[in-house]
Each structure stands twice: as structure tokens, then as C-alpha cells.
PDB file of C-alpha atoms in Angstrom:
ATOM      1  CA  UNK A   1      16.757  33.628 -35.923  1.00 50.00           C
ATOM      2  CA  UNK A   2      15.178  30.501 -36.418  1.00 55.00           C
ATOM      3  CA  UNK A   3      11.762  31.222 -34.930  1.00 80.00           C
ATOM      4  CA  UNK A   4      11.656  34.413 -35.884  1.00 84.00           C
ATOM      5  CA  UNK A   5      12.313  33.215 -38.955  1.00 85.00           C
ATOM      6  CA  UNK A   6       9.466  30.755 -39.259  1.00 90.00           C
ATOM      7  CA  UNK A   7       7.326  33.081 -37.869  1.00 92.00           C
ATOM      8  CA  UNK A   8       8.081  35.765 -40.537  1.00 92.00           C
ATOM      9  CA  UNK A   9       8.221  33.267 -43.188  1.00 91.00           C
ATOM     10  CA  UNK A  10       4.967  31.664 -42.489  1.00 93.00           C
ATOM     11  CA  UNK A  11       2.880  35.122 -42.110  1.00 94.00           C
ATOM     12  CA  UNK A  12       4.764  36.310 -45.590  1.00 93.00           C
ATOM     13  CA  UNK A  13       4.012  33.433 -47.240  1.00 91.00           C
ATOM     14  CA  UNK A  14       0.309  33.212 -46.063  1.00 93.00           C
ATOM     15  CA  UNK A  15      -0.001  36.834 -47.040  1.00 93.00           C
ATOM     16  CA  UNK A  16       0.776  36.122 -50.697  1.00 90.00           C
ATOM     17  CA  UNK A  17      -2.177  33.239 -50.186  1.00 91.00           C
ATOM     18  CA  UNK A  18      -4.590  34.488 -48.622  1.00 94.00           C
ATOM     19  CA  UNK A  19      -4.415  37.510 -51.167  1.00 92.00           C
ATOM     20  CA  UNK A  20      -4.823  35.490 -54.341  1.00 90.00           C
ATOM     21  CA  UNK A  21      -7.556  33.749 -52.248  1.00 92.00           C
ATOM     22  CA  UNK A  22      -9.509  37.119 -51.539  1.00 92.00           C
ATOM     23  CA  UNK A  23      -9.590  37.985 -55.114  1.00 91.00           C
ATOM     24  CA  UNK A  24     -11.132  34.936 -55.873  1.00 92.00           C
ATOM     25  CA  UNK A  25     -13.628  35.123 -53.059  1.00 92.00           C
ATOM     26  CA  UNK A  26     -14.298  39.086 -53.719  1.00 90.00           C
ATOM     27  CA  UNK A  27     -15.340  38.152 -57.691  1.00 89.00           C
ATOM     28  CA  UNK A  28     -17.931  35.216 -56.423  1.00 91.00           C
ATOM     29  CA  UNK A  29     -19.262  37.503 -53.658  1.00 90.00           C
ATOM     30  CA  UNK A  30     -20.099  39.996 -56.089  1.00 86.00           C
ATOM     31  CA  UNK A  31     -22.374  37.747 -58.021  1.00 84.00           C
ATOM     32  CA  UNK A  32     -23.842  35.537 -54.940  1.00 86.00           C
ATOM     33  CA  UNK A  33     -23.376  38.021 -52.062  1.00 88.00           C
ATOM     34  CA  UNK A  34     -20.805  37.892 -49.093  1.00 88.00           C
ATOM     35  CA  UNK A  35     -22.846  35.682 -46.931  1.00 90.00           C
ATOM     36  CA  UNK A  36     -22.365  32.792 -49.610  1.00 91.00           C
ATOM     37  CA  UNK A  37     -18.539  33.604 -50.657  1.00 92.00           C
ATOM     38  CA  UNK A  38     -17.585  33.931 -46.914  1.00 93.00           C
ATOM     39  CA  UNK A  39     -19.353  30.632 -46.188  1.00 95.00           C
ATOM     40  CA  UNK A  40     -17.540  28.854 -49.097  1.00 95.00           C
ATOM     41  CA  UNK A  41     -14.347  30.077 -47.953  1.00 95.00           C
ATOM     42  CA  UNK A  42     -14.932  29.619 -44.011  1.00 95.00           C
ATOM     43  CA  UNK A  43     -15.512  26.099 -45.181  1.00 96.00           C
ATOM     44  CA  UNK A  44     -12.508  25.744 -47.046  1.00 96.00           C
ATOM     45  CA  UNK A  45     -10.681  26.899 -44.194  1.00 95.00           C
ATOM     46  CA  UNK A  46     -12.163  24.462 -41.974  1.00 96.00           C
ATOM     47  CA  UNK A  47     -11.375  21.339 -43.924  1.00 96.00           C
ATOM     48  CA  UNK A  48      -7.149  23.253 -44.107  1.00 95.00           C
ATOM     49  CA  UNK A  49      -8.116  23.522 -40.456  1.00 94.00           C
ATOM     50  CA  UNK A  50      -8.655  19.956 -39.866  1.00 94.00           C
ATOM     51  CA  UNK A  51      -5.752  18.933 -42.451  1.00 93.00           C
ATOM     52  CA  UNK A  52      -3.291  21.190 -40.249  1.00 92.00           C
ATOM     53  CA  UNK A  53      -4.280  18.802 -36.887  1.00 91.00           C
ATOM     54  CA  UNK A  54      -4.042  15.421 -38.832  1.00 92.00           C
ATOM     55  CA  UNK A  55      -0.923  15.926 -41.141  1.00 88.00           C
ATOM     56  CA  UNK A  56       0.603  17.243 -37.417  1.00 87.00           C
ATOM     57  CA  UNK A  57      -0.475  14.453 -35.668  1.00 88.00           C
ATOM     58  CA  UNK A  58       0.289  12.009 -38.775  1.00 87.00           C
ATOM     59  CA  UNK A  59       4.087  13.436 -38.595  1.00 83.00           C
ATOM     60  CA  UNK A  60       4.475  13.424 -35.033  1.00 79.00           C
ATOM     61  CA  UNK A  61       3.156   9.543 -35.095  1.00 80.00           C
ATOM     62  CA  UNK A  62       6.131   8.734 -37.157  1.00 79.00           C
ATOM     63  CA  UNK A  63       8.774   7.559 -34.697  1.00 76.00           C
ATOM     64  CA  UNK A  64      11.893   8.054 -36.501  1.00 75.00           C
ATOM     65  CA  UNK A  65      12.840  12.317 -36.289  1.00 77.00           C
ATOM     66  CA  UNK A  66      15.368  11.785 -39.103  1.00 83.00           C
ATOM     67  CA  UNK A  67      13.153  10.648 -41.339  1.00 85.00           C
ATOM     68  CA  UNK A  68       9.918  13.184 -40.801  1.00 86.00           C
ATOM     69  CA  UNK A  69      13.108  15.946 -41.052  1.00 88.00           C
ATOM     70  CA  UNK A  70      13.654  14.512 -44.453  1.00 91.00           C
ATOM     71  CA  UNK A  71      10.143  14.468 -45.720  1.00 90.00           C
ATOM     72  CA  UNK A  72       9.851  17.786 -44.300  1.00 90.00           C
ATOM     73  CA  UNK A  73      12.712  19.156 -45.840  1.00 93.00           C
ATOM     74  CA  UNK A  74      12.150  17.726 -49.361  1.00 94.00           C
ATOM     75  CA  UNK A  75       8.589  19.508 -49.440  1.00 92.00           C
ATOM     76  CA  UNK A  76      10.262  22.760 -48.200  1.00 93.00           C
ATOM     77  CA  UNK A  77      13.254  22.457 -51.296  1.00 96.00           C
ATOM     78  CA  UNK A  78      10.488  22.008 -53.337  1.00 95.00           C
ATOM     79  CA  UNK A  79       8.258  24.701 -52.623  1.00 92.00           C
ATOM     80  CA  UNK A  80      10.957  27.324 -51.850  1.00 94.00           C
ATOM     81  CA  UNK A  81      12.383  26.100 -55.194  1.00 96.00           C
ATOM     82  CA  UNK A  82       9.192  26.755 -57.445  1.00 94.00           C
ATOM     83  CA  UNK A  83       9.349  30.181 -55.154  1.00 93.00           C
ATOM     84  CA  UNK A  84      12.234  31.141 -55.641  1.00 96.00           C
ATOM     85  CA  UNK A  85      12.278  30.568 -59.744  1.00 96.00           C
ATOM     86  CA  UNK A  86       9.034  32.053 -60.083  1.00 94.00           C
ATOM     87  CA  UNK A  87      10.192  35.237 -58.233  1.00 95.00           C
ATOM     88  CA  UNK A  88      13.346  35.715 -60.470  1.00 96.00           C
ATOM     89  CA  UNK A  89      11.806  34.870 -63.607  1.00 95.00           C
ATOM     90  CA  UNK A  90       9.127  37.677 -62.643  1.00 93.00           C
ATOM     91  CA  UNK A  91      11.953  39.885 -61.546  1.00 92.00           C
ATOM     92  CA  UNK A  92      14.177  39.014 -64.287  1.00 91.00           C
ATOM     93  CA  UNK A  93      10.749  39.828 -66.895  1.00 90.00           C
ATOM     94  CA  UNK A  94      10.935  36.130 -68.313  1.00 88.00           C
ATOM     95  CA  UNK A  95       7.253  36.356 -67.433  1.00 87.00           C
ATOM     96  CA  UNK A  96       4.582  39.104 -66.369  1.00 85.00           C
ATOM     97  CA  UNK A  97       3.849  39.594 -63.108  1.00 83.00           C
ATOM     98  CA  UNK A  98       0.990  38.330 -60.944  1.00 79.00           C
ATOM     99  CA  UNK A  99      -1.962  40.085 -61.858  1.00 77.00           C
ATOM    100  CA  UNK A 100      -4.490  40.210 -59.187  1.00 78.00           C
ATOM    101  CA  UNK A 101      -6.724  42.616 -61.261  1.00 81.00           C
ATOM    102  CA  UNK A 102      -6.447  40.476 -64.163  1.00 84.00           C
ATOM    103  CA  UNK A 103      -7.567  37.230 -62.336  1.00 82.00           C
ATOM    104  CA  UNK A 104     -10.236  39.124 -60.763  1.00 82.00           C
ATOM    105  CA  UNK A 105     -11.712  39.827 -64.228  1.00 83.00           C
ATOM    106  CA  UNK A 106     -10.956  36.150 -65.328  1.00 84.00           C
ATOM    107  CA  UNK A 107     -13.047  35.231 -62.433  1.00 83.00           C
ATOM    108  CA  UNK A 108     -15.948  37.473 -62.992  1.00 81.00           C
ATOM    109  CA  UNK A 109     -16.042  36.558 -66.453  1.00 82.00           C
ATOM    110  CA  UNK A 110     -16.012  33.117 -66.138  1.00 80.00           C
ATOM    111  CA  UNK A 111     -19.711  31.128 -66.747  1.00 73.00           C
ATOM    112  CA  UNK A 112     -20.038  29.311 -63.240  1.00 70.00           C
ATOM    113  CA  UNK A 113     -20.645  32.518 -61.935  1.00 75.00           C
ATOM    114  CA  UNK A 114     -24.434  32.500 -62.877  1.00 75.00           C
ATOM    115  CA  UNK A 115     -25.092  29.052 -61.158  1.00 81.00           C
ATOM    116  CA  UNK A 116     -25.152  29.719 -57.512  1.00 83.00           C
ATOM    117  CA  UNK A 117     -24.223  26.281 -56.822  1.00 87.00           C
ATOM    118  CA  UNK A 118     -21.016  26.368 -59.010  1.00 88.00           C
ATOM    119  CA  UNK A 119     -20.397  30.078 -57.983  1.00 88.00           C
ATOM    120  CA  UNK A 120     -20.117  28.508 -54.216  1.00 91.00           C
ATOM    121  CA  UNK A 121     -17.989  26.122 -55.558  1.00 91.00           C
ATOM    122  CA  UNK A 122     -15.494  28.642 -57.315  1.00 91.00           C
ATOM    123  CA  UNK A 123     -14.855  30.215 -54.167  1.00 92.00           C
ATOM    124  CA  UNK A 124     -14.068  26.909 -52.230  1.00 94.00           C
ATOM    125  CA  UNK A 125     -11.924  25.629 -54.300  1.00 92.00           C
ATOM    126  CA  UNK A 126     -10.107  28.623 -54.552  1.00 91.00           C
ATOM    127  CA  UNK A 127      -9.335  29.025 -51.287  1.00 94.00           C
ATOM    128  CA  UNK A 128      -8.655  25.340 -50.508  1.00 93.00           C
ATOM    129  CA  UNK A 129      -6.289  25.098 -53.273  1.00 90.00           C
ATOM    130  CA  UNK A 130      -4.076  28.436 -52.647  1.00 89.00           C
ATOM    131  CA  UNK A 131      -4.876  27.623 -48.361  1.00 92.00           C
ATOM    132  CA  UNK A 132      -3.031  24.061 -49.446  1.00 90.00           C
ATOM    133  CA  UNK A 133       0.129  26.095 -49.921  1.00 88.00           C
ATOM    134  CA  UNK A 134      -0.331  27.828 -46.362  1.00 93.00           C
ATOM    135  CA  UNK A 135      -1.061  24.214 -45.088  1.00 92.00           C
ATOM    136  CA  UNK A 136       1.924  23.134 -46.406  1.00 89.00           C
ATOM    137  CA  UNK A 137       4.258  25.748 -44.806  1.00 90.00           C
ATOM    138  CA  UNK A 138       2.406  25.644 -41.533  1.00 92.00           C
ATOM    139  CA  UNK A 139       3.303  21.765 -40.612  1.00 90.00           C
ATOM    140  CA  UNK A 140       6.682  21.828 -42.858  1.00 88.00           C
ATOM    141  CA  UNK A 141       7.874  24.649 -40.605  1.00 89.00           C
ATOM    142  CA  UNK A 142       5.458  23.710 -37.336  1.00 88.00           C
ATOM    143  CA  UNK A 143       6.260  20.131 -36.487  1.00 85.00           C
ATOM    144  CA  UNK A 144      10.019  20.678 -37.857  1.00 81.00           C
ATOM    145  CA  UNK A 145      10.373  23.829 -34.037  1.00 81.00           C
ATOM    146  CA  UNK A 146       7.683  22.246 -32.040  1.00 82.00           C
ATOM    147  CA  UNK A 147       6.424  25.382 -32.619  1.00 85.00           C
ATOM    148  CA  UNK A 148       3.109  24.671 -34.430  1.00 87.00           C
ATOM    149  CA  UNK A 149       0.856  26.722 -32.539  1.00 90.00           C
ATOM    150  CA  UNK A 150       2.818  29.938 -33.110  1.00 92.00           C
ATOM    151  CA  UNK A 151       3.251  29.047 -36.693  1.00 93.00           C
ATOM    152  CA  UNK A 152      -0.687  28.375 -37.367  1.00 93.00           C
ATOM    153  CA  UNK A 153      -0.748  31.476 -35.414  1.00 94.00           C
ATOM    154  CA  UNK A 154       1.463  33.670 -37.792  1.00 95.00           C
ATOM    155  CA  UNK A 155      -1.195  32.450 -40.938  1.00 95.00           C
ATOM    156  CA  UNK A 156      -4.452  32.680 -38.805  1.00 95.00           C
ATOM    157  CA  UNK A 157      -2.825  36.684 -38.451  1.00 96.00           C
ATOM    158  CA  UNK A 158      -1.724  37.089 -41.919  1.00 95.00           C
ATOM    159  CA  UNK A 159      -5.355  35.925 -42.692  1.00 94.00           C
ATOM    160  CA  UNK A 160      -6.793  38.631 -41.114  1.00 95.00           C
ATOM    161  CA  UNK A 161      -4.779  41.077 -42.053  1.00 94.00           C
ATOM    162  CA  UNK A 162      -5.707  40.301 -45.552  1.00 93.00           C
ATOM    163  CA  UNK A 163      -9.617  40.714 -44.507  1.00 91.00           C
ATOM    164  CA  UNK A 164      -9.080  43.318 -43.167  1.00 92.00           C
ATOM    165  CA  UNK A 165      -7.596  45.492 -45.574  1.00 90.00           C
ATOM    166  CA  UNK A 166      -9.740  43.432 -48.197  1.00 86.00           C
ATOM    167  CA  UNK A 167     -12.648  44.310 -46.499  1.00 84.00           C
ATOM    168  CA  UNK A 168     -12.031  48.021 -46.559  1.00 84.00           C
ATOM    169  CA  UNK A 169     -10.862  48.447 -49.567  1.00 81.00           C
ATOM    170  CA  UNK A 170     -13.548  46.021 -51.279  1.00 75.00           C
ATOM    171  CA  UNK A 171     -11.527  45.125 -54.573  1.00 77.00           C
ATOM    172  CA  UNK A 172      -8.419  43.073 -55.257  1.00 74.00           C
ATOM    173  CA  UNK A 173      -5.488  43.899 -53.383  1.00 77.00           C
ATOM    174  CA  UNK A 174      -2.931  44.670 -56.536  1.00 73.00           C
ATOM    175  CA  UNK A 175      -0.540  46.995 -54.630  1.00 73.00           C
ATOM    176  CA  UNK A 176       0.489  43.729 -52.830  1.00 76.00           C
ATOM    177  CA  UNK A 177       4.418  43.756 -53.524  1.00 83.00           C
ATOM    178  CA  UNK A 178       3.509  39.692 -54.280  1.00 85.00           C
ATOM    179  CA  UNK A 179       6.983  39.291 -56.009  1.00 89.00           C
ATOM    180  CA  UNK A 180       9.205  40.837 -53.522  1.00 90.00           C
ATOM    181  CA  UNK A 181       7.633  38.014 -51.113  1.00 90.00           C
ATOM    182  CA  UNK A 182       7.208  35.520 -53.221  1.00 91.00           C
ATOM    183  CA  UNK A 183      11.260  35.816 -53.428  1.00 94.00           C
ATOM    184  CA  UNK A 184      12.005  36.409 -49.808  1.00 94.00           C
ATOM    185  CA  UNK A 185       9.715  33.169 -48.656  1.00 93.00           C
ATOM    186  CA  UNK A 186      11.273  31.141 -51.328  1.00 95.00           C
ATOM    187  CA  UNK A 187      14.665  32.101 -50.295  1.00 95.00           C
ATOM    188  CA  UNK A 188      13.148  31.104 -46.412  1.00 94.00           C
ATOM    189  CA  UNK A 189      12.393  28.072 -47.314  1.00 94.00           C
ATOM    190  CA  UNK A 190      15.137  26.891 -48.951  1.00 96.00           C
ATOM    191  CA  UNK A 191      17.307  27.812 -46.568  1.00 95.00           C
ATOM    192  CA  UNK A 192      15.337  25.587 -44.287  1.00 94.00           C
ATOM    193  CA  UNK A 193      14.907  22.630 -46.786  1.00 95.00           C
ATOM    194  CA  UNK A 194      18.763  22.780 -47.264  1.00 96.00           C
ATOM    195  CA  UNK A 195      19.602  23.200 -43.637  1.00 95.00           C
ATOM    196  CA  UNK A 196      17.357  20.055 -42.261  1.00 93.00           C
ATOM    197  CA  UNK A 197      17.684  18.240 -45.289  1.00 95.00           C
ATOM    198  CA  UNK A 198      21.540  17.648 -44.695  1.00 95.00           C
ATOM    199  CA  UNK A 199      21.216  17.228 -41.090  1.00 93.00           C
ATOM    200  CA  UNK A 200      18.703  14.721 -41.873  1.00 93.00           C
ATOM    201  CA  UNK A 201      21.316  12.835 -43.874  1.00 92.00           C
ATOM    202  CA  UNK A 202      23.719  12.578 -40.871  1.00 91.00           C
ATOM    203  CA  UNK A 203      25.611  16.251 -41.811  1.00 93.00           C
ATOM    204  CA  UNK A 204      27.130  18.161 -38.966  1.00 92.00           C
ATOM    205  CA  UNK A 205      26.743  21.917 -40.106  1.00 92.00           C
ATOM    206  CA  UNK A 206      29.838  24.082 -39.512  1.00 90.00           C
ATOM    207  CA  UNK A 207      28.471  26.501 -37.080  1.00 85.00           C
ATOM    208  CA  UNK A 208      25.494  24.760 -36.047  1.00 85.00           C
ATOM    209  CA  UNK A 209      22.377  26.899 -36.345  1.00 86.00           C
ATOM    210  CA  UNK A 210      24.398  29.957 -37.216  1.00 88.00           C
ATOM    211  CA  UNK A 211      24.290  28.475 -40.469  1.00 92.00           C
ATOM    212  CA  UNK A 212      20.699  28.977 -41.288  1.00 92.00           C
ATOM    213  CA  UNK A 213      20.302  32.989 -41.598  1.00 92.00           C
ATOM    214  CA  UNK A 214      23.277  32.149 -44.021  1.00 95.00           C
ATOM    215  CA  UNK A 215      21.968  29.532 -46.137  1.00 96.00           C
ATOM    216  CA  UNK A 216      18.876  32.404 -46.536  1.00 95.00           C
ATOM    217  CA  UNK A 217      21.012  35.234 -47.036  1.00 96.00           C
ATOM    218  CA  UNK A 218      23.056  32.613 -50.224  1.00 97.00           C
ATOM    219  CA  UNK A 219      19.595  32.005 -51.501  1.00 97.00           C
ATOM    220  CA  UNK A 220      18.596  35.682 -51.436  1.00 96.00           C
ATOM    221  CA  UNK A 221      21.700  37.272 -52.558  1.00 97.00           C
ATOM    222  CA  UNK A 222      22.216  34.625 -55.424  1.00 96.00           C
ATOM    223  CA  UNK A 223      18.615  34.988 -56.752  1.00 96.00           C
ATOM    224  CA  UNK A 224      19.187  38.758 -56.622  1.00 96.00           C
ATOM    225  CA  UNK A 225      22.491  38.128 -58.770  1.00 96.00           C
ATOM    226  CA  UNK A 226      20.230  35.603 -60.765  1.00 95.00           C
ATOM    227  CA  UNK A 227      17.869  38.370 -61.624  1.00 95.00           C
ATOM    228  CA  UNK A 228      20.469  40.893 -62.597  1.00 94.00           C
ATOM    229  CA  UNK A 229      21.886  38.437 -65.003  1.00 94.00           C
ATOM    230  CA  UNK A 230      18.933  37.174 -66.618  1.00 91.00           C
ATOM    231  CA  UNK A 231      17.704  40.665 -67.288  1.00 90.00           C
ATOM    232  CA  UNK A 232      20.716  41.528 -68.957  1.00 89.00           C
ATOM    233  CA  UNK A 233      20.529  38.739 -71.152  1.00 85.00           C
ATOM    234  CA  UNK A 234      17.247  38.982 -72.139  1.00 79.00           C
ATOM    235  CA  UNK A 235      18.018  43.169 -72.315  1.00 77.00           C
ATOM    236  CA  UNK A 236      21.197  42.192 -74.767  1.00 78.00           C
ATOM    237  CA  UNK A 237      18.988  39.619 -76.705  1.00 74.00           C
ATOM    238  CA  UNK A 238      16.364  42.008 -77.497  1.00 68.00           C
TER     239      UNK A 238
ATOM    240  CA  UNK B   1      -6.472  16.031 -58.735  1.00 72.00           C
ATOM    241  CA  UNK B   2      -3.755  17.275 -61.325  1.00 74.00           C
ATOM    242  CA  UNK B   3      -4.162  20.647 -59.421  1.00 74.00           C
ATOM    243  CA  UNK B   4      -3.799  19.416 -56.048  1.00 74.00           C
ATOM    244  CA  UNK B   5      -0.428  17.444 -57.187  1.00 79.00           C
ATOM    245  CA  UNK B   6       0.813  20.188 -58.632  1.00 79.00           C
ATOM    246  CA  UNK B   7       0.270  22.221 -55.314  1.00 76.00           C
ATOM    247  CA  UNK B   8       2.164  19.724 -53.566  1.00 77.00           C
ATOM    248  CA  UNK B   9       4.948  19.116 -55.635  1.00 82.00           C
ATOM    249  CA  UNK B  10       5.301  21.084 -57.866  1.00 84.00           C
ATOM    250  CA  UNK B  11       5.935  20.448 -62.184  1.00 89.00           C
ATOM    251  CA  UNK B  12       8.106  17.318 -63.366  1.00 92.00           C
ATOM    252  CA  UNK B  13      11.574  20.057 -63.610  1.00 94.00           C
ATOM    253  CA  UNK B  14      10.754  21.331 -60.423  1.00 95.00           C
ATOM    254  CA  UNK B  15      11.057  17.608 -58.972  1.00 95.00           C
ATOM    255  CA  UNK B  16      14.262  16.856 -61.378  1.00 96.00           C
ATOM    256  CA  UNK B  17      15.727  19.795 -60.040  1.00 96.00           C
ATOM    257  CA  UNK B  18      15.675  19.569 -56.596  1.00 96.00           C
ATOM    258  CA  UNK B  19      16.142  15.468 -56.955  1.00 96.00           C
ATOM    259  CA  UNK B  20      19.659  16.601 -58.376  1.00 96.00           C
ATOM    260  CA  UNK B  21      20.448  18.698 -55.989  1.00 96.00           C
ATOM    261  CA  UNK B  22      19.693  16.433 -53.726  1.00 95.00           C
ATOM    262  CA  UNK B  23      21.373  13.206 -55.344  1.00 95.00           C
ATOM    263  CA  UNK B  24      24.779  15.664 -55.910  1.00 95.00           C
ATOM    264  CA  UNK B  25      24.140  16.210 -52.078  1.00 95.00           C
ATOM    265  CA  UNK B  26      24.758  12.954 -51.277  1.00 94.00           C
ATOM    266  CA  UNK B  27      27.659  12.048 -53.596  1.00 95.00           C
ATOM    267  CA  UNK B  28      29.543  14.895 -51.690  1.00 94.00           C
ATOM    268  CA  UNK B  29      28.299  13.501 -48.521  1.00 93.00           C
ATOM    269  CA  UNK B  30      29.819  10.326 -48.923  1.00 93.00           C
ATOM    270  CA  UNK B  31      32.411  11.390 -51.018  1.00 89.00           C
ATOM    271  CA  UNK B  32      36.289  12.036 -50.247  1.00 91.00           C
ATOM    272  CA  UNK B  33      34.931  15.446 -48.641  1.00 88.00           C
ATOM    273  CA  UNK B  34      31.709  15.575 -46.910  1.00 90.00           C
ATOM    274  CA  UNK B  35      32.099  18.893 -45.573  1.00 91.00           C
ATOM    275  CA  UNK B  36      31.739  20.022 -48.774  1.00 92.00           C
ATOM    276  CA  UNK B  37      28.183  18.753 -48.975  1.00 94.00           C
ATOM    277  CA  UNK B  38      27.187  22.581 -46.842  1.00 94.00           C
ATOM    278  CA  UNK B  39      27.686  23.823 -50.036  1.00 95.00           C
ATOM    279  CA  UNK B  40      27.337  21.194 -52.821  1.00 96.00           C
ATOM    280  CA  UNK B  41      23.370  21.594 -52.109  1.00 97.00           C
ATOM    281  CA  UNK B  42      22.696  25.781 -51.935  1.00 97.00           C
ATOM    282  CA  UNK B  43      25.035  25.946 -55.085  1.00 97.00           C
ATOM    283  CA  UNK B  44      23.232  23.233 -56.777  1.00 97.00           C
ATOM    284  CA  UNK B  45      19.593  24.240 -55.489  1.00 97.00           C
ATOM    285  CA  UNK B  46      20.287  28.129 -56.730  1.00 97.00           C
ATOM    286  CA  UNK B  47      21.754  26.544 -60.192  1.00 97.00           C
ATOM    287  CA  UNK B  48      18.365  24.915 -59.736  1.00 96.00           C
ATOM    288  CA  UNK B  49      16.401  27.536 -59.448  1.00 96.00           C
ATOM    289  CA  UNK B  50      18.020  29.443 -62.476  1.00 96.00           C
ATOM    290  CA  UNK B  51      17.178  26.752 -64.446  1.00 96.00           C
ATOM    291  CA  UNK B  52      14.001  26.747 -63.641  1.00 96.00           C
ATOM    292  CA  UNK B  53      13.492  30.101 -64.123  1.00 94.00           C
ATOM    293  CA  UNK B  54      14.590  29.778 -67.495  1.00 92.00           C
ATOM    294  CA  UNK B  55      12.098  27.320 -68.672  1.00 88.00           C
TER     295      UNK B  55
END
């Protein structure tokens, strides 16, 4: 389970990404062209590229394992965290869901679109800032399995799945089920955070790595039981 | 800047959140029972998250 698990976790969560970084992309490309978006975003993928091989190296510098397990883990609680709570409040209707159509628009209407130079600039920053997310998962989950090629791999893939089916559908890809993976990535990750976290810290897990898919399953089952709850309390409330 | 932090880490809650997770954690951990930490944390992280959800 535990590659696999990275694996799927890393090319779910880069999916989500990657999506909300094509609809920025698609609304600047409209107004500058695609040779100007794509650069933009080729070169914001370049500078995640480059912050991929130092924050790898940087971590694997660090001669204590203990402690670059307990960095690791605390960014992985926290991101699976804001995940996870996002999800169920979505799920739960505490607040709308993701609207790729809607931020598409919000894009296009905004005024740096009729400066080249800023438009160039929308679409970089875009994708650096929802690619930091991807970065973030890819050396949490690489340098924690030794598996950071394969993991890098799994985004590079979910990356071009999402051109892909961008690129032939040429609008904003709303019929992503965005929530449904938001949940199941931030259950993931948790379960990681939790698991090397506490082993980190000197705890022995019961049954070793038989506890991860557990620690997941906790996370997904209870935020599936959070859900139901806090849709029947907002139902009764209303 | 604000942004990029945010990216990172995440809102003020969502760092008091997991911090007391985390800080329950390790009162378990060196408490009477540390075996109970394995569950002090998910319990506390999911109590987390429903709080978070909330606000």
C-alpha cells in the first residue's frame, strides 16, 4: 500500500492542480494566444522544476532522518488538514463548490488581461502558486519512500493528462469531480502526516505499516461521517 | 508573499489545529499510556478538521 499509495495520492492531488492551473492558463491564452500562456506556464513549471531538485537535495542534506520525518510530516498534517476540511465543508454545503467556470470568467474579466505583459504574468503566477501545492506533495511524499522519481513521475503524468483533455476540449474542465479528490488526497495525507509524525516522535505503531491504509481509511470514513452530520445540522437549522 | 505563506501553511486555525493535535500527541506519548498516542492524534486531527470545517 504505501507506494501505491503515494503514487495515487500524488497523481490525484496534482490532478486537482494542474486543473485549477489550466483554467487560469486557458483565460490568458485567449487574450494573448497559446504560444504566450504556454510559455508563462512552461516557465512556471521550470522554476517548481528546479524547487523539486533543491528542497530534495536540501532534505536529504539534513543528517538527522527523525527530524526531516518530522518536518515532513507536519507539512503533510497540514495540508491534508486544510484538505480534508475544505472537502467536508463543500460536501457538507457550508460553502459552494469549486467553480472552475466561475474562475474562468473572473479571470477573463479581470483588467491585466489587456496588458500583455501583466496577462503573461497572470498565467505564471497562477501556475506557480497552485504547482507550489504539487511541489509540496512531491518532496513531502518523495524524500519521505526514496521514491522521488516515481512520485515527480505520478505529477509530470497527471500533468499531462490534464493537457490533454484540456487541450481537446479547449475550455475549463468543470466536470472534474474536484471535491471527491480533494477529500480522498486529504484523507492520504493525513494518514501519512499522522503515521510518520508519531514514528518521528519515537512511537512504535501496532502493526507496523499495516497501520497506514488504516489511519486513511479513519480519516476517510470519519470525514464521510463528518459530512453526514454537518449536513443534517445545517438541514435541521434551516 | 501572504499568498505563498498561505500555500505553505495554511490559515492561523489551520496551524492551531494541527499544533493541538500534535501537542495532545505528545502528552499521550509521554503520558501513563503511550500506546494510546496511535489514536490520540487521528481522533484529534479529524476533531480538527471538523472544526475547521466549521469556521
Amino acid at each position: 500500500m504505501p507506494h501505491f499509495g503515494i503514487i495515487l495520492a500524488t497523481y490525484l492531488g496534482a490532478c486537482v492542480e494542474w486543473v485549477e492551473a489550466f483554467t487560469i492558463v486557458l483565460a490568458v491564452a485567449l487574450s494573448i494566444g497559446w504560444a504566450s500562456a504556454a510559455t508563462a506556464a512552461g516557465a512556471a513549471l521550470l522554476v517548481l522544476a528546479g524547487m523539486t531538485l533543491t528542497g530534495t537535495a536540501l532534505l536529504a542534506y539534513i543528517p538527522d532522518f527523525a527530524w526531516v520525518q518530522g518536518i515532513i510530516a507536519a507539512f503533510l498534517i497540514l495540508f491534508g488538514l486544510r484538505w480534508l476540511a475544505k472537502a467536508i465543508a463543500r460536501g457538507a454545503g457550508l460553502r459552494p463548490l469549486h467553480d472552475e467556470v466561475a474562475q474562468f470568467n473572473a479571470v477573463r474579466a479581470s483588467k491585466g488581461l489587456s496588458d500583455h505583459h501583466a496577462a503573461w504574468l497572470i498565467a505564471f503566477n497562477g501556475t506557480l502558486l497552485e504547482g507550489l501545492e504539487v511541489w509540496l506533495i512531491v518532496v513531502a511524499l518523495g524524500v519521505q519512500s526514496h521514491h522521488t522519481l516515481p512520485v515527480a513521475g505520478a505529477a509530470i503524468a497527471a500533468l499531462l493528462t490534464v493537457i490533454a483533455v484540456g487541450a481537446l476540449l479547449h475550455r475549463p474542465l468543470a466536470r472534474v469531480p474536484e471535491n471527491a479528490l480533494k477529500f480522498i488526497v486529504g484523507g492520504a495525507l493525513l494518514g501519512f502526516g499522522s503515521f510518520w509524525l508519531l514514528q518521528a516522535l519515537g512511537y512504535a505503531w501496532p502493526l507496523g505499516d499495516g497501520a497506514l491504509p488504516a489511519l486513511v481509511a479513519f480519516y476517510l470514513l470519519g470525514g464521510l461521517g463528518l459530512v453526514a452530520l454537518l449536513r443534517r445540522r445545517a438541514g435541521a437549522a434551516a | 508573499m501572504r499568498a505563498l505563506f498561505k500555500t505553505l501553511f495554511g490559515s492561523a486555525r489551520t496551524i492551531g489545529a494541527a499544533a493541538a493535535a500534535a501537542g495532545l500527541a505528545v502528552l499521550a506519548l509521554h503520558g501513563p499510556a503511550p500506546a494510546l498516542a496511535g489514536a490520540v492524534l487521528p481522533v484529534a486531527l479529524l476533531a480538527g478538521a471538523a472544526y475547521l470545517a466549521r469556521h
